[in-house]
Amino acid sequence: MKKHPDTVRRIAAEGHEVANHTWSHKVLTDRKPAEIRAELEKTQDAIEAVTGKKPRLMRPPQGRTDDTVSRISKDLGLSQILWSATAKDYSTTDSALIRKRILDQASKDGIILLHDIYKGSVPAVPGIIHELKKRGYTFVTVPQLMAPRSRSRAPSTAPDPCAAASRPGTADRPPAAPASHPMTGRPPAPKRPAAPSPGRRAVRTGRVRSAAPVTT
């Protein structure tokens, strides 16, 4: 934050999510409550000073968390985010291996963890993005991944990589025939649809496959 404020400002301006990863990368589960709070609060204040906005998300170092970390994070308005795919890029400089590890672990609504401070990671990213797009994935920020609207239907004007897209062909499939009642042999009576909440529209959507990249 102190060394590269312009970079942080640009990251935020381009629509990426700037999150809290603690101030000194200490394992929070080894710290006292006051130390945990200080690690997170100092980072919150520093990011707000540069971007004008406090983070909403926090990734605990090494993914290590417990009830105390969760409670303090909640007090500070932070949701903890972990990951579903990691290349363990701290252990190798082989970009081809990093690419393979991520592609092997890629899944629907997944979160990919990579570190740009390791030599093999950045060169691996273009190949990862290219292959995942070929498989039908769309790259989104973590808040977009978690938001119901973003997961069900993205605005048609949203630019890539900040838009979620439905996998083609799934939205228009007819519903499966209802199963017969085990006692009468007749199909169940259709349920009456619930009335939509005021001010909200019901939308019909397809399945969404998305991946949210997370870096240090």
GROMACS .gro file of C-alpha atoms in nm:
model
  216
    1MET     CA    1   0.000   0.000   0.000
    2LYS     CA    2   0.271   0.246   0.096
    3LYS     CA    3   0.508   0.156  -0.188
    4HIS     CA    4   0.256   0.134  -0.472
    5PRO     CA    5  -0.049   0.352  -0.399
    6ASP     CA    6  -0.093   0.439  -0.768
    7THR     CA    7  -0.112   0.071  -0.857
    8VAL     CA    8  -0.375   0.009  -0.590
    9ARG     CA    9  -0.571   0.311  -0.708
   10ARG     CA   10  -0.561   0.184  -1.067
   11ILE     CA   11  -0.670  -0.167  -0.960
   12ALA     CA   12  -0.977  -0.022  -0.792
   13ALA     CA   13  -1.050   0.219  -1.078
   14GLU     CA   14  -1.049  -0.066  -1.332
   15GLY     CA   15  -1.322  -0.249  -1.141
   16HIS     CA   16  -1.122  -0.512  -0.956
   17GLU     CA   17  -1.196  -0.594  -0.594
   18VAL     CA   18  -0.937  -0.470  -0.344
   19ALA     CA   19  -0.958  -0.687  -0.032
   20ASN     CA   20  -0.791  -0.716   0.308
   21HIS     CA   21  -0.510  -0.971   0.352
   22THR     CA   22  -0.382  -0.828   0.684
   23TRP     CA   23  -0.105  -0.574   0.727
   24SER     CA   24   0.196  -0.798   0.792
   25HIS     CA   25   0.073  -1.140   0.678
   26LYS     CA   26   0.080  -1.291   1.025
   27VAL     CA   27  -0.116  -1.610   1.087
   28LEU     CA   28  -0.420  -1.474   1.267
   29THR     CA   29  -0.503  -1.788   1.461
   30ASP     CA   30  -0.170  -1.749   1.643
   31ARG     CA   31  -0.252  -1.393   1.757
   32LYS     CA   32  -0.445  -1.239   2.043
   33PRO     CA   33  -0.777  -1.069   1.962
   34ALA     CA   34  -0.629  -0.720   1.990
   35GLU     CA   35  -0.352  -0.813   1.746
   36ILE     CA   36  -0.599  -0.962   1.499
   37ARG     CA   37  -0.809  -0.647   1.508
   38ALA     CA   38  -0.502  -0.425   1.462
   39GLU     CA   39  -0.385  -0.629   1.159
   40LEU     CA   40  -0.721  -0.590   0.991
   41GLU     CA   41  -0.804  -0.233   1.094
   42LYS     CA   42  -0.469  -0.093   0.980
   43THR     CA   43  -0.520  -0.247   0.639
   44GLN     CA   44  -0.880  -0.124   0.618
   45ASP     CA   45  -0.772   0.232   0.692
   46ALA     CA   46  -0.478   0.222   0.448
   47ILE     CA   47  -0.691   0.093   0.160
   48GLU     CA   48  -0.964   0.347   0.229
   49ALA     CA   49  -0.709   0.628   0.230
   50VAL     CA   50  -0.594   0.530  -0.120
   51THR     CA   51  -0.917   0.414  -0.287
   52GLY     CA   52  -1.180   0.600  -0.087
   53LYS     CA   53  -1.351   0.274  -0.001
   54LYS     CA   54  -1.307   0.023   0.281
   55PRO     CA   55  -1.275  -0.343   0.176
   56ARG     CA   56  -1.567  -0.580   0.230
   57LEU     CA   57  -1.366  -0.901   0.194
   58MET     CA   58  -1.076  -1.057   0.382
   59ARG     CA   59  -0.856  -1.356   0.303
   60PRO     CA   60  -0.674  -1.483   0.612
   61PRO     CA   61  -0.305  -1.567   0.560
   62GLN     CA   62  -0.261  -1.935   0.476
   63GLY     CA   63  -0.639  -1.966   0.495
   64ARG     CA   64  -0.617  -2.019   0.870
   65THR     CA   65  -0.917  -1.892   1.063
   66ASP     CA   66  -1.123  -1.971   1.371
   67ASP     CA   67  -1.419  -1.835   1.568
   68THR     CA   68  -1.222  -1.540   1.705
   69VAL     CA   69  -1.100  -1.435   1.360
   70SER     CA   70  -1.453  -1.474   1.225
   71ARG     CA   71  -1.604  -1.263   1.503
   72ILE     CA   72  -1.356  -0.978   1.465
   73SER     CA   73  -1.389  -0.985   1.087
   74LYS     CA   74  -1.765  -0.957   1.120
   75ASP     CA   75  -1.727  -0.666   1.363
   76LEU     CA   76  -1.524  -0.485   1.097
   77GLY     CA   77  -1.775  -0.559   0.821
   78LEU     CA   78  -1.552  -0.816   0.653
   79SER     CA   79  -1.655  -1.144   0.495
   80GLN     CA   80  -1.386  -1.410   0.487
   81ILE     CA   81  -1.307  -1.557   0.146
   82LEU     CA   82  -1.101  -1.870   0.085
   83TRP     CA   83  -1.043  -2.054  -0.243
   84SER     CA   84  -1.131  -2.369  -0.434
   85ALA     CA   85  -0.829  -2.394  -0.664
   86THR     CA   86  -0.463  -2.325  -0.593
   87ALA     CA   87  -0.147  -2.407  -0.783
   88LYS     CA   88   0.076  -2.384  -0.475
   89ASP     CA   89   0.280  -2.148  -0.689
   90TYR     CA   90   0.505  -2.068  -0.395
   91SER     CA   91   0.659  -2.413  -0.443
   92THR     CA   92   0.740  -2.399  -0.817
   93THR     CA   93   0.843  -2.162  -1.095
   94ASP     CA   94   0.712  -2.397  -1.365
   95SER     CA   95   0.437  -2.200  -1.543
   96ALA     CA   96   0.314  -2.506  -1.731
   97LEU     CA   97   0.268  -2.693  -1.403
   98ILE     CA   98   0.088  -2.397  -1.246
   99ARG     CA   99  -0.145  -2.383  -1.545
  100LYS     CA  100  -0.215  -2.757  -1.527
  101ARG     CA  101  -0.287  -2.751  -1.154
  102ILE     CA  102  -0.540  -2.471  -1.189
  103LEU     CA  103  -0.713  -2.622  -1.490
  104ASP     CA  104  -0.737  -2.959  -1.316
  105GLN     CA  105  -0.909  -2.798  -1.015
  106ALA     CA  106  -1.135  -2.554  -1.200
  107SER     CA  107  -1.502  -2.590  -1.107
  108LYS     CA  108  -1.833  -2.408  -1.122
  109ASP     CA  109  -1.840  -2.096  -0.902
  110GLY     CA  110  -1.476  -2.155  -0.813
  111ILE     CA  111  -1.224  -1.912  -0.669
  112ILE     CA  112  -0.869  -1.937  -0.803
  113LEU     CA  113  -0.574  -1.842  -0.583
  114LEU     CA  114  -0.250  -1.727  -0.747
  115HIS     CA  115   0.032  -1.503  -0.625
  116ASP     CA  116   0.183  -1.250  -0.863
  117ILE     CA  117   0.498  -1.229  -0.648
  118TYR     CA  118   0.615  -1.571  -0.771
  119LYS     CA  119   0.794  -1.594  -1.106
  120GLY     CA  120   0.592  -1.874  -1.260
  121SER     CA  121   0.244  -1.738  -1.190
  122VAL     CA  122   0.199  -1.437  -1.416
  123PRO     CA  123   0.322  -1.618  -1.731
  124ALA     CA  124   0.072  -1.897  -1.658
  125VAL     CA  125  -0.231  -1.669  -1.639
  126PRO     CA  126  -0.298  -1.605  -2.013
  127GLY     CA  127  -0.312  -1.979  -2.081
  128ILE     CA  128  -0.541  -2.037  -1.784
  129ILE     CA  129  -0.781  -1.764  -1.894
  130HIS     CA  130  -0.782  -1.884  -2.255
  131GLU     CA  131  -0.857  -2.246  -2.167
  132LEU     CA  132  -1.124  -2.166  -1.908
  133LYS     CA  133  -1.303  -1.937  -2.152
  134LYS     CA  134  -1.298  -2.222  -2.406
  135ARG     CA  135  -1.467  -2.441  -2.144
  136GLY     CA  136  -1.745  -2.185  -2.100
  137TYR     CA  137  -1.628  -2.007  -1.786
  138THR     CA  138  -1.662  -1.634  -1.726
  139PHE     CA  139  -1.436  -1.436  -1.494
  140VAL     CA  140  -1.604  -1.222  -1.229
  141THR     CA  141  -1.514  -1.053  -0.904
  142VAL     CA  142  -1.593  -1.232  -0.578
  143PRO     CA  143  -1.885  -0.998  -0.491
  144GLN     CA  144  -2.035  -1.067  -0.833
  145LEU     CA  145  -1.988  -1.438  -0.779
  146MET     CA  146  -2.171  -1.423  -0.447
  147ALA     CA  147  -2.450  -1.184  -0.548
  148PRO     CA  148  -2.776  -1.365  -0.645
  149ARG     CA  149  -2.839  -1.136  -0.943
  150SER     CA  150  -2.486  -1.170  -1.077
  151ARG     CA  151  -2.498  -1.548  -1.052
  152SER     CA  152  -2.836  -1.578  -1.218
  153ARG     CA  153  -2.820  -1.312  -1.486
  154ALA     CA  154  -2.558  -1.053  -1.566
  155PRO     CA  155  -2.641  -0.713  -1.719
  156SER     CA  156  -2.602  -0.733  -2.096
  157THR     CA  157  -2.385  -0.420  -2.101
  158ALA     CA  158  -2.129  -0.537  -1.845
  159PRO     CA  159  -1.777  -0.572  -1.996
  160ASP     CA  160  -1.566  -0.884  -1.967
  161PRO     CA  161  -1.421  -0.994  -1.723
  162CYS     CA  162  -1.681  -0.845  -1.489
  163ALA     CA  163  -1.987  -1.015  -1.636
  164ALA     CA  164  -2.129  -1.357  -1.560
  165ALA     CA  165  -2.270  -1.549  -1.857
  166SER     CA  166  -2.512  -1.840  -1.882
  167ARG     CA  167  -2.385  -2.157  -2.044
  168PRO     CA  168  -2.553  -2.178  -2.388
  169GLY     CA  169  -2.843  -2.413  -2.436
  170THR     CA  170  -2.935  -2.470  -2.072
  171ALA     CA  171  -3.195  -2.199  -2.024
  172ASP     CA  172  -3.433  -2.327  -2.291
  173ARG     CA  173  -3.445  -2.692  -2.195
  174PRO     CA  174  -3.797  -2.812  -2.110
  175PRO     CA  175  -3.855  -2.909  -1.747
  176ALA     CA  176  -3.844  -3.276  -1.658
  177ALA     CA  177  -4.179  -3.458  -1.635
  178PRO     CA  178  -4.308  -3.479  -1.276
  179ALA     CA  179  -4.265  -3.812  -1.103
  180SER     CA  180  -4.576  -4.019  -1.029
  181HIS     CA  181  -4.702  -4.045  -0.673
  182PRO     CA  182  -4.577  -4.378  -0.528
  183MET     CA  183  -4.924  -4.468  -0.392
  184THR     CA  184  -5.171  -4.345  -0.656
  185GLY     CA  185  -4.954  -4.369  -0.966
  186ARG     CA  186  -5.074  -4.026  -1.070
  187PRO     CA  187  -4.854  -3.718  -1.116
  188PRO     CA  188  -4.871  -3.466  -0.831
  189ALA     CA  189  -5.094  -3.162  -0.866
  190PRO     CA  190  -4.902  -2.860  -0.995
  191LYS     CA  191  -4.798  -2.608  -0.733
  192ARG     CA  192  -4.923  -2.254  -0.763
  193PRO     CA  193  -4.633  -2.011  -0.821
  194ALA     CA  194  -4.558  -1.774  -0.536
  195ALA     CA  195  -4.632  -1.411  -0.598
  196PRO     CA  196  -4.316  -1.210  -0.669
  197SER     CA  197  -4.201  -0.962  -0.408
  198PRO     CA  198  -4.296  -0.598  -0.479
  199GLY     CA  199  -4.041  -0.417  -0.689
  200ARG     CA  200  -3.864  -0.732  -0.811
  201ARG     CA  201  -3.894  -0.915  -1.140
  202ALA     CA  202  -3.883  -1.288  -1.181
  203VAL     CA  203  -3.623  -1.396  -1.436
  204ARG     CA  204  -3.564  -1.726  -1.606
  205THR     CA  205  -3.198  -1.813  -1.626
  206GLY     CA  206  -2.963  -2.087  -1.726
  207ARG     CA  207  -2.676  -2.241  -1.536
  208VAL     CA  208  -2.381  -2.018  -1.468
  209ARG     CA  209  -2.024  -2.136  -1.470
  210SER     CA  210  -1.787  -1.879  -1.333
  211ALA     CA  211  -1.448  -1.842  -1.177
  212ALA     CA  212  -1.333  -1.556  -0.957
  213PRO     CA  213  -0.958  -1.500  -0.967
  214VAL     CA  214  -0.791  -1.393  -0.643
  215THR     CA  215  -0.434  -1.268  -0.618
  216THR     CA  216  -0.224  -1.121  -0.341
   0.00000   0.00000   0.00000
